[in-house]
Coordinates of C-alpha atoms in Angstrom, one line a residue:
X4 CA -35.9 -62.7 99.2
X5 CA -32.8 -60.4 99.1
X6 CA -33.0 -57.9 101.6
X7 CA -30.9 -54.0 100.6
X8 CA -28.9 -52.9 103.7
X9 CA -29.9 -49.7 105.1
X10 CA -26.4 -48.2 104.5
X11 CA -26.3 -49.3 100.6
X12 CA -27.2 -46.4 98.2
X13 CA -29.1 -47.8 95.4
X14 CA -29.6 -44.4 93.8
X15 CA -28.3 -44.2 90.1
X16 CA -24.8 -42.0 89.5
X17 CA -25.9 -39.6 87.1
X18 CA -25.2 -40.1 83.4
X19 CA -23.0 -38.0 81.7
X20 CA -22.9 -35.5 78.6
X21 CA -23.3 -36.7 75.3
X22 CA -20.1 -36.0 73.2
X23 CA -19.8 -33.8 70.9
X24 CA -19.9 -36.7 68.0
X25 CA -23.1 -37.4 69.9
X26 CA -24.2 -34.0 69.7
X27 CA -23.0 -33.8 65.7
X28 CA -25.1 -37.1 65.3
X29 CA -28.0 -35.5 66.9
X30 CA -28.0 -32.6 64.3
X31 CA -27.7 -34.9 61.4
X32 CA -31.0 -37.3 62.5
X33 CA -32.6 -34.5 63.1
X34 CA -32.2 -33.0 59.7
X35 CA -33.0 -36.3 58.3
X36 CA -35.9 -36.7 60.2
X37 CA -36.8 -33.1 58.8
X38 CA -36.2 -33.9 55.4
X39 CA -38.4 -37.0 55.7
X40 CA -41.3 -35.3 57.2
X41 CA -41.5 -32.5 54.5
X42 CA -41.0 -35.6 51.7
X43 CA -43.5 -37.6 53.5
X44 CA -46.0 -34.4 53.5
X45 CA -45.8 -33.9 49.6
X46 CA -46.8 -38.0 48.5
X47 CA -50.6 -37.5 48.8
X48 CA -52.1 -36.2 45.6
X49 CA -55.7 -35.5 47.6
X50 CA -54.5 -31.3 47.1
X51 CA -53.6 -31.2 43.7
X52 CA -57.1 -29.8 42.3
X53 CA -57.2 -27.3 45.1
X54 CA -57.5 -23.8 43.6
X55 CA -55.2 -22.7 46.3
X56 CA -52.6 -24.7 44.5
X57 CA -49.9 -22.1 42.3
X58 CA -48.5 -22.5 39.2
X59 CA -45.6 -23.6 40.5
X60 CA -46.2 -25.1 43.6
X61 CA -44.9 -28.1 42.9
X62 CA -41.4 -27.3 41.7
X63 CA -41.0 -24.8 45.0
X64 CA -42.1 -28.2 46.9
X65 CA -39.0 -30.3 45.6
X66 CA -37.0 -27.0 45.8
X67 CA -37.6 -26.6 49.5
X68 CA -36.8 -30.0 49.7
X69 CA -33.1 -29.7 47.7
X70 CA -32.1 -27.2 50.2
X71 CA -32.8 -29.7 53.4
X72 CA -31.3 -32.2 52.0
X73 CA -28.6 -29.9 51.2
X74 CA -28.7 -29.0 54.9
X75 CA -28.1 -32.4 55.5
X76 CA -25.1 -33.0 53.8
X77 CA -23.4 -30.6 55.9
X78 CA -24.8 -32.1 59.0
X79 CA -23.2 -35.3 57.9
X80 CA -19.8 -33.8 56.9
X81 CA -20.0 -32.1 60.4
X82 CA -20.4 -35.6 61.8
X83 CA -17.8 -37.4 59.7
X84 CA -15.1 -34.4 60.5
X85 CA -16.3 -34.9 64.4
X86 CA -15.6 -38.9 63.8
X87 CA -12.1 -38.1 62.7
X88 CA -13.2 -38.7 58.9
X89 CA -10.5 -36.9 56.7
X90 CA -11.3 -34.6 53.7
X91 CA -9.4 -37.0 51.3
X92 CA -12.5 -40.0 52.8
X93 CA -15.2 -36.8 52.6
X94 CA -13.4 -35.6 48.9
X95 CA -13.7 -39.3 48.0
X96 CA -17.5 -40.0 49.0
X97 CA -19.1 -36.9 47.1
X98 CA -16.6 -37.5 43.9
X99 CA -14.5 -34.2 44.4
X100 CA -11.4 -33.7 45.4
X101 CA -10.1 -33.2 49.2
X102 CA -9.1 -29.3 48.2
X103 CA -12.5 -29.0 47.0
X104 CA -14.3 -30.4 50.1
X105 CA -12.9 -28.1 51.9
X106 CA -13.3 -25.5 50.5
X107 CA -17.3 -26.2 49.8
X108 CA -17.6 -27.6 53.8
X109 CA -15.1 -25.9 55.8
X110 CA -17.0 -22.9 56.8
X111 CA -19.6 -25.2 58.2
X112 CA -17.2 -27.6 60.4
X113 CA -15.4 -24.2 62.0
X114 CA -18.6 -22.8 62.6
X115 CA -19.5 -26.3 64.4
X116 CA -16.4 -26.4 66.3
X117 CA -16.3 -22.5 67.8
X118 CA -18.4 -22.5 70.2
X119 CA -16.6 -25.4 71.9
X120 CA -13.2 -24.2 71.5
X121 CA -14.5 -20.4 72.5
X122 CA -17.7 -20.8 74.8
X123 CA -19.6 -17.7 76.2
X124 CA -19.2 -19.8 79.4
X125 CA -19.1 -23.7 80.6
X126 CA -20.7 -25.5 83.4
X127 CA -19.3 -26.2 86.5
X128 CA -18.8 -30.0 84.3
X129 CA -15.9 -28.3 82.3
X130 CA -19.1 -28.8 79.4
X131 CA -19.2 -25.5 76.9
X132 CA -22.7 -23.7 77.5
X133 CA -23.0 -21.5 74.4
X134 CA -26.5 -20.3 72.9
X135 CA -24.5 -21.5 69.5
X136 CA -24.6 -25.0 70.1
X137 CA -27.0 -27.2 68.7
X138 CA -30.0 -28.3 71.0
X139 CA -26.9 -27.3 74.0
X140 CA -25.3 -30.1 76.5
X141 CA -26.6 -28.3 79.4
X142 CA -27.5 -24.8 80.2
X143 CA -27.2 -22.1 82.9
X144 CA -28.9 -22.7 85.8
X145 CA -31.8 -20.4 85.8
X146 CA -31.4 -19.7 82.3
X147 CA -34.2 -20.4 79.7
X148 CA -33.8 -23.7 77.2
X149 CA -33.8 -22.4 73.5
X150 CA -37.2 -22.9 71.8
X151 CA -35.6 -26.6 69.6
X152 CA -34.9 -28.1 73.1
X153 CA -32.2 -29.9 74.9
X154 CA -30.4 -32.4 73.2
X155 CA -32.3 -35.0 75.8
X156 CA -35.1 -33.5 74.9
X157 CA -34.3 -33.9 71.2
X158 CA -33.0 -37.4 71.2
X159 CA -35.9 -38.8 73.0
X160 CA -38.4 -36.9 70.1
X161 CA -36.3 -38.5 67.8
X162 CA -36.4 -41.9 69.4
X163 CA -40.7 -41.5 69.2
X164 CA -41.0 -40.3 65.8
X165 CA -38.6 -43.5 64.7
X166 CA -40.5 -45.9 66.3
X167 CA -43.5 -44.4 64.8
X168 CA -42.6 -43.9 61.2
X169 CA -40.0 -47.3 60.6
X170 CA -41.0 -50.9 61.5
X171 CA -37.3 -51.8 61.4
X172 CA -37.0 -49.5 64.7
X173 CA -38.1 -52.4 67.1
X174 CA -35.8 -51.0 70.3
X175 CA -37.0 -48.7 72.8
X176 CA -34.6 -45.8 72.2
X177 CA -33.7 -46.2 68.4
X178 CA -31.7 -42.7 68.6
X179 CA -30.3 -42.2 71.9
X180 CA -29.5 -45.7 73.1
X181 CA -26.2 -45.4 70.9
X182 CA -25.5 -42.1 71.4
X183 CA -22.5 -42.1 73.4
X184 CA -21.5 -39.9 76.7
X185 CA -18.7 -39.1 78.3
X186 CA -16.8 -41.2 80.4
X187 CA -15.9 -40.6 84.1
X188 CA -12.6 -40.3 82.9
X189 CA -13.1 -38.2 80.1
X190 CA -15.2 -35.8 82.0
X191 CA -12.3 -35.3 85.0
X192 CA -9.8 -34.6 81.5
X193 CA -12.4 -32.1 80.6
X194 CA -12.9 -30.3 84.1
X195 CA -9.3 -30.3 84.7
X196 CA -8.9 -28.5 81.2
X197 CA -11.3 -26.0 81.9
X198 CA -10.0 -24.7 85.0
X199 CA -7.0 -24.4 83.2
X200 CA -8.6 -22.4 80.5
X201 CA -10.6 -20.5 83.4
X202 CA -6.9 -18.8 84.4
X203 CA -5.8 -18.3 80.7
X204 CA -9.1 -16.9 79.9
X205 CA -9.7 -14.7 82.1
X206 CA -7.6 -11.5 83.7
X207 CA -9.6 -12.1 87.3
X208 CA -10.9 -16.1 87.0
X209 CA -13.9 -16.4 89.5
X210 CA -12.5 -18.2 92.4
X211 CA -16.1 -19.6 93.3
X212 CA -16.4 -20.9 89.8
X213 CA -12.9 -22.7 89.6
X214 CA -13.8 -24.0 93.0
X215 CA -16.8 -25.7 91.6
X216 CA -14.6 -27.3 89.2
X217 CA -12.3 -29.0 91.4
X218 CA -14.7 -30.2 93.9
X219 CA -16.4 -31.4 91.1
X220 CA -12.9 -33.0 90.2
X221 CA -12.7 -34.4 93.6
X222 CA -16.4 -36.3 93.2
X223 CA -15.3 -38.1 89.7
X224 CA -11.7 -38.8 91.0
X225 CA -14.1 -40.8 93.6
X226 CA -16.5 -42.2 91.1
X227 CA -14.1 -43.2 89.3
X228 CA -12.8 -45.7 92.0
X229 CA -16.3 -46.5 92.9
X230 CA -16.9 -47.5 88.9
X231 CA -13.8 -49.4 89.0
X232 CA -15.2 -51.6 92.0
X233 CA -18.3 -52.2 90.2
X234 CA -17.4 -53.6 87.0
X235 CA -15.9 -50.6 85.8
X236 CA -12.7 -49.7 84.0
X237 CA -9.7 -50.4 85.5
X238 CA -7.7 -47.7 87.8
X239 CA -4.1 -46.4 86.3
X240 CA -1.8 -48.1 88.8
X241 CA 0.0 -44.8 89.1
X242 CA -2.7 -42.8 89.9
X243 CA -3.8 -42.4 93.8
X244 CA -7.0 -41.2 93.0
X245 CA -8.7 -40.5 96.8
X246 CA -5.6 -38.6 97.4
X247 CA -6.4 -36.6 94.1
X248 CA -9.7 -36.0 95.3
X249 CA -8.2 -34.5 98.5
X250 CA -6.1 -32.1 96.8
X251 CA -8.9 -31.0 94.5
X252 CA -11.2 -30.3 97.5
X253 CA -8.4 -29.3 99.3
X254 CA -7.5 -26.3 96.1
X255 CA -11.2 -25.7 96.2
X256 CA -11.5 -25.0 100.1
X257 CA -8.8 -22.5 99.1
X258 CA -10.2 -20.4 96.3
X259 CA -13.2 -20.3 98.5
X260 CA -11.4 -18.9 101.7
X261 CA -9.4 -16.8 99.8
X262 CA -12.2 -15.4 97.8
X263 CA -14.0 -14.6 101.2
X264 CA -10.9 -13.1 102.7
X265 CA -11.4 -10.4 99.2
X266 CA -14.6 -10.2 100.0
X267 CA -13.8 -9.5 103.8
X268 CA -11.7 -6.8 102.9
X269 CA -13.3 -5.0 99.8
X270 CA -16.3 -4.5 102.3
X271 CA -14.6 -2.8 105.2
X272 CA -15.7 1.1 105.0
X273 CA -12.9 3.1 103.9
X274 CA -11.4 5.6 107.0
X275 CA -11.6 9.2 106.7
X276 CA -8.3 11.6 107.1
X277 CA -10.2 12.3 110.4
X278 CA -10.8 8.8 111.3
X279 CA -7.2 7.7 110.9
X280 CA -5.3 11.1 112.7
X281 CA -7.7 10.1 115.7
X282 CA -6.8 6.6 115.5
X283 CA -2.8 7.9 115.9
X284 CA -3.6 9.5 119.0

Protein backbone atom coordinates (compact mmCIF):
# COMPACT_ATOMS: atom_id res chain seq x y z
CA UNK A 1 0.00 0.00 0.00
CA UNK A 2 1.46 3.37 -1.00
CA UNK A 3 1.57 5.65 1.77
CA UNK A 4 1.11 9.98 0.74
CA UNK A 5 3.79 11.99 2.69
CA UNK A 6 2.41 14.39 5.00
CA UNK A 7 4.23 17.30 3.19
CA UNK A 8 2.82 16.23 -0.44
CA UNK A 9 -0.15 18.38 -1.63
CA UNK A 10 -2.53 16.19 -3.45
CA UNK A 11 -5.06 18.99 -3.95
CA UNK A 12 -5.92 19.68 -7.72
CA UNK A 13 -4.40 23.16 -9.34
CA UNK A 14 -7.31 24.78 -10.46
CA UNK A 15 -8.42 24.56 -14.15
CA UNK A 16 -8.41 27.32 -16.16
CA UNK A 17 -10.81 29.55 -18.45
CA UNK A 18 -12.25 28.17 -21.32
CA UNK A 19 -11.05 30.17 -24.48
CA UNK A 20 -12.87 32.22 -26.17
CA UNK A 21 -13.25 29.45 -29.27
CA UNK A 22 -14.52 27.50 -26.28
CA UNK A 23 -16.83 30.10 -25.33
CA UNK A 24 -17.88 30.67 -29.28
CA UNK A 25 -18.43 26.82 -29.33
CA UNK A 26 -20.48 26.93 -26.32
CA UNK A 27 -22.92 29.55 -28.01
CA UNK A 28 -23.24 27.52 -31.11
CA UNK A 29 -24.32 23.93 -29.14
CA UNK A 30 -26.36 25.76 -27.38
CA UNK A 31 -28.29 27.20 -30.20
CA UNK A 32 -28.31 23.77 -31.67
CA UNK A 33 -29.48 22.22 -28.78
CA UNK A 34 -32.31 25.00 -28.93
CA UNK A 35 -33.19 24.44 -32.36
CA UNK A 36 -33.50 20.75 -31.61
CA UNK A 37 -35.68 20.98 -28.76
CA UNK A 38 -38.27 23.39 -30.48
CA UNK A 39 -38.01 20.74 -33.72
CA UNK A 40 -38.27 17.88 -31.47
CA UNK A 41 -41.51 19.60 -29.63
CA UNK A 42 -43.45 20.03 -33.01
CA UNK A 43 -43.14 15.96 -34.41
CA UNK A 44 -46.08 14.67 -32.30
CA UNK A 45 -49.40 15.10 -34.12
CA UNK A 46 -51.46 14.24 -30.62
CA UNK A 47 -52.48 18.43 -30.82
CA UNK A 48 -53.49 18.89 -34.17
CA UNK A 49 -57.40 18.53 -33.48
CA UNK A 50 -57.12 20.82 -30.54
CA UNK A 51 -59.47 23.77 -30.99
CA UNK A 52 -56.83 25.88 -29.51
CA UNK A 53 -54.86 25.18 -32.59
CA UNK A 54 -54.92 28.65 -35.27
CA UNK A 55 -55.13 28.78 -38.62
CA UNK A 56 -51.85 29.08 -39.01
CA UNK A 57 -50.21 27.63 -36.30
CA UNK A 58 -48.28 25.46 -38.14
CA UNK A 59 -46.54 27.72 -40.63
CA UNK A 60 -45.57 30.19 -37.45
CA UNK A 61 -44.13 26.77 -35.94
CA UNK A 62 -41.53 26.16 -38.88
CA UNK A 63 -41.20 30.09 -38.96
CA UNK A 64 -40.00 30.22 -35.37
CA UNK A 65 -37.90 27.53 -36.24
CA UNK A 66 -36.16 29.39 -39.58
CA UNK A 67 -35.22 32.16 -37.41
CA UNK A 68 -33.24 29.70 -34.77
CA UNK A 69 -31.70 28.05 -37.17
CA UNK A 70 -30.94 31.26 -38.58
CA UNK A 71 -29.56 32.17 -35.13
CA UNK A 72 -27.40 29.36 -35.60
CA UNK A 73 -25.71 30.18 -38.54
CA UNK A 74 -24.29 33.10 -37.06
CA UNK A 75 -23.29 31.17 -34.01
CA UNK A 76 -21.29 28.98 -36.26
CA UNK A 77 -19.78 31.84 -38.35
CA UNK A 78 -18.84 33.35 -34.90
CA UNK A 79 -17.13 30.10 -34.19
CA UNK A 80 -15.41 29.53 -37.55
CA UNK A 81 -14.12 33.46 -37.50
CA UNK A 82 -12.87 32.59 -33.63
CA UNK A 83 -11.08 29.28 -35.26
CA UNK A 84 -9.20 31.54 -37.62
CA UNK A 85 -11.67 30.47 -40.57
CA UNK A 86 -11.33 33.16 -43.36
CA UNK A 87 -14.42 34.80 -45.12
CA UNK A 88 -13.15 33.43 -48.57
CA UNK A 89 -13.65 29.45 -46.52
CA UNK A 90 -17.05 31.06 -44.82
CA UNK A 91 -18.05 32.81 -48.62
CA UNK A 92 -17.18 29.33 -49.99
CA UNK A 93 -19.36 27.09 -47.56
CA UNK A 94 -22.77 29.10 -47.86
CA UNK A 95 -22.19 29.60 -51.83
CA UNK A 96 -21.68 33.51 -51.73
CA UNK A 97 -18.91 35.39 -52.21
CA UNK A 98 -16.21 36.44 -49.39
CA UNK A 99 -17.48 40.42 -49.90
CA UNK A 100 -20.87 39.16 -49.41
CA UNK A 101 -20.16 37.14 -46.16
CA UNK A 102 -19.09 39.84 -44.74
CA UNK A 103 -21.13 42.03 -45.24
CA UNK A 104 -24.38 39.58 -44.23
CA UNK A 105 -22.06 38.32 -40.84
CA UNK A 106 -19.77 40.96 -39.88
CA UNK A 107 -21.94 42.90 -37.59
CA UNK A 108 -22.37 39.63 -35.64
CA UNK A 109 -18.53 38.65 -35.30
CA UNK A 110 -17.67 42.53 -34.09
CA UNK A 111 -20.36 42.41 -31.78
CA UNK A 112 -18.78 38.95 -30.53
CA UNK A 113 -15.42 40.29 -30.28
CA UNK A 114 -16.21 43.86 -28.30
CA UNK A 115 -16.66 42.98 -25.25
CA UNK A 116 -13.24 41.16 -25.13
CA UNK A 117 -11.31 43.74 -26.78
CA UNK A 118 -13.35 46.61 -24.57
CA UNK A 119 -14.48 44.97 -21.20
CA UNK A 120 -16.54 46.89 -18.49
CA UNK A 121 -13.80 45.23 -16.29
CA UNK A 122 -11.57 41.85 -16.13
CA UNK A 123 -10.72 39.60 -13.24
CA UNK A 124 -7.84 39.69 -11.40
CA UNK A 125 -7.01 36.49 -14.21
CA UNK A 126 -6.45 39.21 -16.93
CA UNK A 127 -10.15 37.29 -18.12
CA UNK A 128 -12.75 40.09 -19.60
CA UNK A 129 -15.86 40.19 -17.22
CA UNK A 130 -18.52 41.88 -19.28
CA UNK A 131 -22.45 41.39 -18.81
CA UNK A 132 -22.07 41.13 -22.91
CA UNK A 133 -20.47 37.94 -23.00
CA UNK A 134 -22.10 34.92 -23.56
CA UNK A 135 -22.88 32.69 -20.45
CA UNK A 136 -19.48 34.96 -19.06
CA UNK A 137 -15.86 33.25 -18.14
CA UNK A 138 -16.16 34.35 -14.61
CA UNK A 139 -17.80 37.12 -12.85
CA UNK A 140 -17.40 39.79 -10.11
CA UNK A 141 -17.03 38.58 -6.92
CA UNK A 142 -20.20 39.32 -5.20
CA UNK A 143 -21.88 40.05 -8.30
CA UNK A 144 -24.98 38.11 -9.41
CA UNK A 145 -24.65 35.25 -12.43
CA UNK A 146 -26.95 36.32 -15.42
CA UNK A 147 -30.26 34.35 -15.40
CA UNK A 148 -28.63 31.63 -18.83
CA UNK A 149 -25.81 30.73 -16.34
CA UNK A 150 -22.07 30.29 -16.35
CA UNK A 151 -20.55 28.88 -19.11
CA UNK A 152 -19.66 25.75 -16.60
CA UNK A 153 -22.90 25.86 -15.73
CA UNK A 154 -23.94 25.72 -19.41
CA UNK A 155 -21.54 23.20 -20.64
CA UNK A 156 -22.34 20.68 -18.15
CA UNK A 157 -26.47 21.17 -19.15
CA UNK A 158 -25.36 20.65 -22.38
CA UNK A 159 -23.28 17.58 -21.61
CA UNK A 160 -26.87 16.03 -19.76
CA UNK A 161 -29.24 16.88 -22.37
CA UNK A 162 -26.65 15.07 -25.02
CA UNK A 163 -26.40 12.13 -23.26
CA UNK A 164 -30.06 12.09 -22.90
CA UNK A 165 -31.32 12.77 -26.38
CA UNK A 166 -28.19 10.92 -28.71
CA UNK A 167 -27.13 7.26 -28.20
CA UNK A 168 -23.99 8.08 -30.13
CA UNK A 169 -23.04 10.33 -26.91
CA UNK A 170 -21.58 7.38 -24.85
CA UNK A 171 -18.78 9.74 -22.86
CA UNK A 172 -19.34 11.37 -19.73
CA UNK A 173 -18.95 14.98 -20.71
CA UNK A 174 -19.97 14.90 -24.51
CA UNK A 175 -19.70 18.92 -24.58
CA UNK A 176 -17.26 20.10 -22.26
CA UNK A 177 -14.63 17.30 -22.27
CA UNK A 178 -13.25 18.97 -25.59
CA UNK A 179 -13.77 22.29 -24.81
CA UNK A 180 -10.51 23.68 -24.44
CA UNK A 181 -8.91 26.18 -21.54
CA UNK A 182 -6.30 28.20 -21.34
CA UNK A 183 -2.95 27.16 -20.71
CA UNK A 184 -0.63 28.21 -17.78
CA UNK A 185 1.20 29.95 -20.27
CA UNK A 186 -1.39 31.49 -22.11
CA UNK A 187 -3.07 32.77 -19.01
CA UNK A 188 0.43 34.60 -17.57
CA UNK A 189 0.43 36.21 -21.63
CA UNK A 190 -3.07 37.26 -20.74
CA UNK A 191 -2.47 38.78 -17.16
CA UNK A 192 0.66 40.40 -18.20
CA UNK A 193 -1.49 42.11 -21.12
CA UNK A 194 -4.01 43.21 -18.96
CA UNK A 195 -2.00 45.12 -16.52
CA UNK A 196 -0.66 46.66 -19.43
CA UNK A 197 -4.00 47.66 -20.67
CA UNK A 198 -4.89 48.56 -16.85
CA UNK A 199 -2.23 51.71 -17.36
CA UNK A 200 -3.39 52.61 -20.93
CA UNK A 201 -6.87 52.35 -19.88
CA UNK A 202 -7.11 54.10 -17.28
CA UNK A 203 -6.03 57.98 -16.18
CA UNK A 204 -5.57 56.65 -12.24
CA UNK A 205 -5.07 52.50 -12.74
CA UNK A 206 -6.09 50.95 -9.23
CA UNK A 207 -2.89 50.06 -7.75
CA UNK A 208 -4.62 47.21 -5.62
CA UNK A 209 -6.13 45.82 -8.73
CA UNK A 210 -2.76 45.73 -10.88
CA UNK A 211 -1.23 44.27 -7.72
CA UNK A 212 -3.59 41.41 -7.99
CA UNK A 213 -2.45 40.84 -11.34
CA UNK A 214 1.10 40.36 -10.82
CA UNK A 215 0.91 38.31 -7.78
CA UNK A 216 -1.28 36.47 -9.73
CA UNK A 217 1.67 36.51 -12.38
CA UNK A 218 4.05 35.45 -9.76
CA UNK A 219 1.76 32.09 -8.83
CA UNK A 220 1.51 30.86 -12.71
CA UNK A 221 5.22 31.87 -13.36
CA UNK A 222 5.49 29.11 -10.44
CA UNK A 223 2.97 26.73 -11.78
CA UNK A 224 4.34 26.88 -14.61
CA UNK A 225 7.60 25.23 -13.34
CA UNK A 226 5.71 22.99 -11.12
CA UNK A 227 3.64 21.72 -14.54
CA UNK A 228 6.90 21.36 -16.22
CA UNK A 229 8.10 18.85 -13.40
CA UNK A 230 5.11 16.94 -13.70
CA UNK A 231 4.79 15.98 -17.19
CA UNK A 232 4.12 19.34 -18.30
CA UNK A 233 5.40 21.41 -21.09
CA UNK A 234 8.74 22.17 -21.30
CA UNK A 235 10.33 25.62 -19.70
CA UNK A 236 11.86 28.28 -22.32
CA UNK A 237 15.52 27.87 -21.52
CA UNK A 238 15.75 31.61 -21.43
CA UNK A 239 13.26 32.22 -19.10
CA UNK A 240 14.21 32.22 -15.23
CA UNK A 241 10.86 31.82 -14.19
CA UNK A 242 11.09 31.85 -9.94
CA UNK A 243 13.04 34.91 -10.52
CA UNK A 244 10.06 36.23 -12.61
CA UNK A 245 7.85 35.36 -9.91
CA UNK A 246 9.99 37.46 -7.56
CA UNK A 247 9.82 40.48 -9.56
CA UNK A 248 6.09 40.18 -9.99
CA UNK A 249 5.44 39.88 -6.23
CA UNK A 250 8.13 42.02 -5.73
CA UNK A 251 6.12 45.06 -8.33
CA UNK A 252 2.98 43.98 -6.43
CA UNK A 253 4.42 44.63 -2.80
CA UNK A 254 5.02 47.99 -4.40
CA UNK A 255 1.76 49.18 -5.79
CA UNK A 256 0.43 47.95 -2.54
CA UNK A 257 2.83 50.10 -0.29
CA UNK A 258 2.63 52.86 -2.36
CA UNK A 259 -1.08 52.81 -2.63
CA UNK A 260 -1.12 52.84 1.36
CA UNK A 261 1.45 55.53 1.55
CA UNK A 262 -1.75 57.72 -0.74
CA UNK A 263 -3.93 56.44 1.45
CA UNK A 264 -1.78 57.56 4.48
CA UNK A 265 -1.63 60.84 3.31
CA UNK A 266 -5.03 61.69 1.65
CA UNK A 267 -6.39 60.92 5.33
CA UNK A 268 -4.28 63.28 7.38
CA UNK A 269 -6.79 66.25 8.44
CA UNK A 270 -5.98 69.27 6.65
CA UNK A 271 -4.29 72.25 9.19
CA UNK A 272 -6.00 75.34 9.67
CA UNK A 273 -4.24 79.00 9.00
CA UNK A 274 -4.32 78.90 12.90
CA UNK A 275 -2.98 75.50 13.24
CA UNK A 276 0.05 76.09 11.12
CA UNK A 277 1.04 79.99 12.44
CA UNK A 278 1.09 78.11 16.00
CA UNK A 279 3.03 75.38 14.67
CA UNK A 280 5.87 78.30 13.52
CA UNK A 281 6.12 79.55 16.85
Amino acid sequence: MTETSPQADTTPEPTHPYTLAALARLMLSKAHRDTAETALSRIGTQDDSSATVAPGDFVRQATELIRLAEHTQRCAVVYERERGTSWEDIGDALGITKQSAHAKFAEYVNEWDEPFDKPERRHPDGTADDRRIPYGARYAPGAAVPANGSAEKTAAGLDRWLRRHDGWADQEHPVSGSLPRYSTSEMALLVGRAAHRMRIDRLVPDPYAEADLWDYHAELQERMVYESEHGGLSLHPKINYPLEAARSRARAAALREAAGHANLRDARPARTGAATQESAR
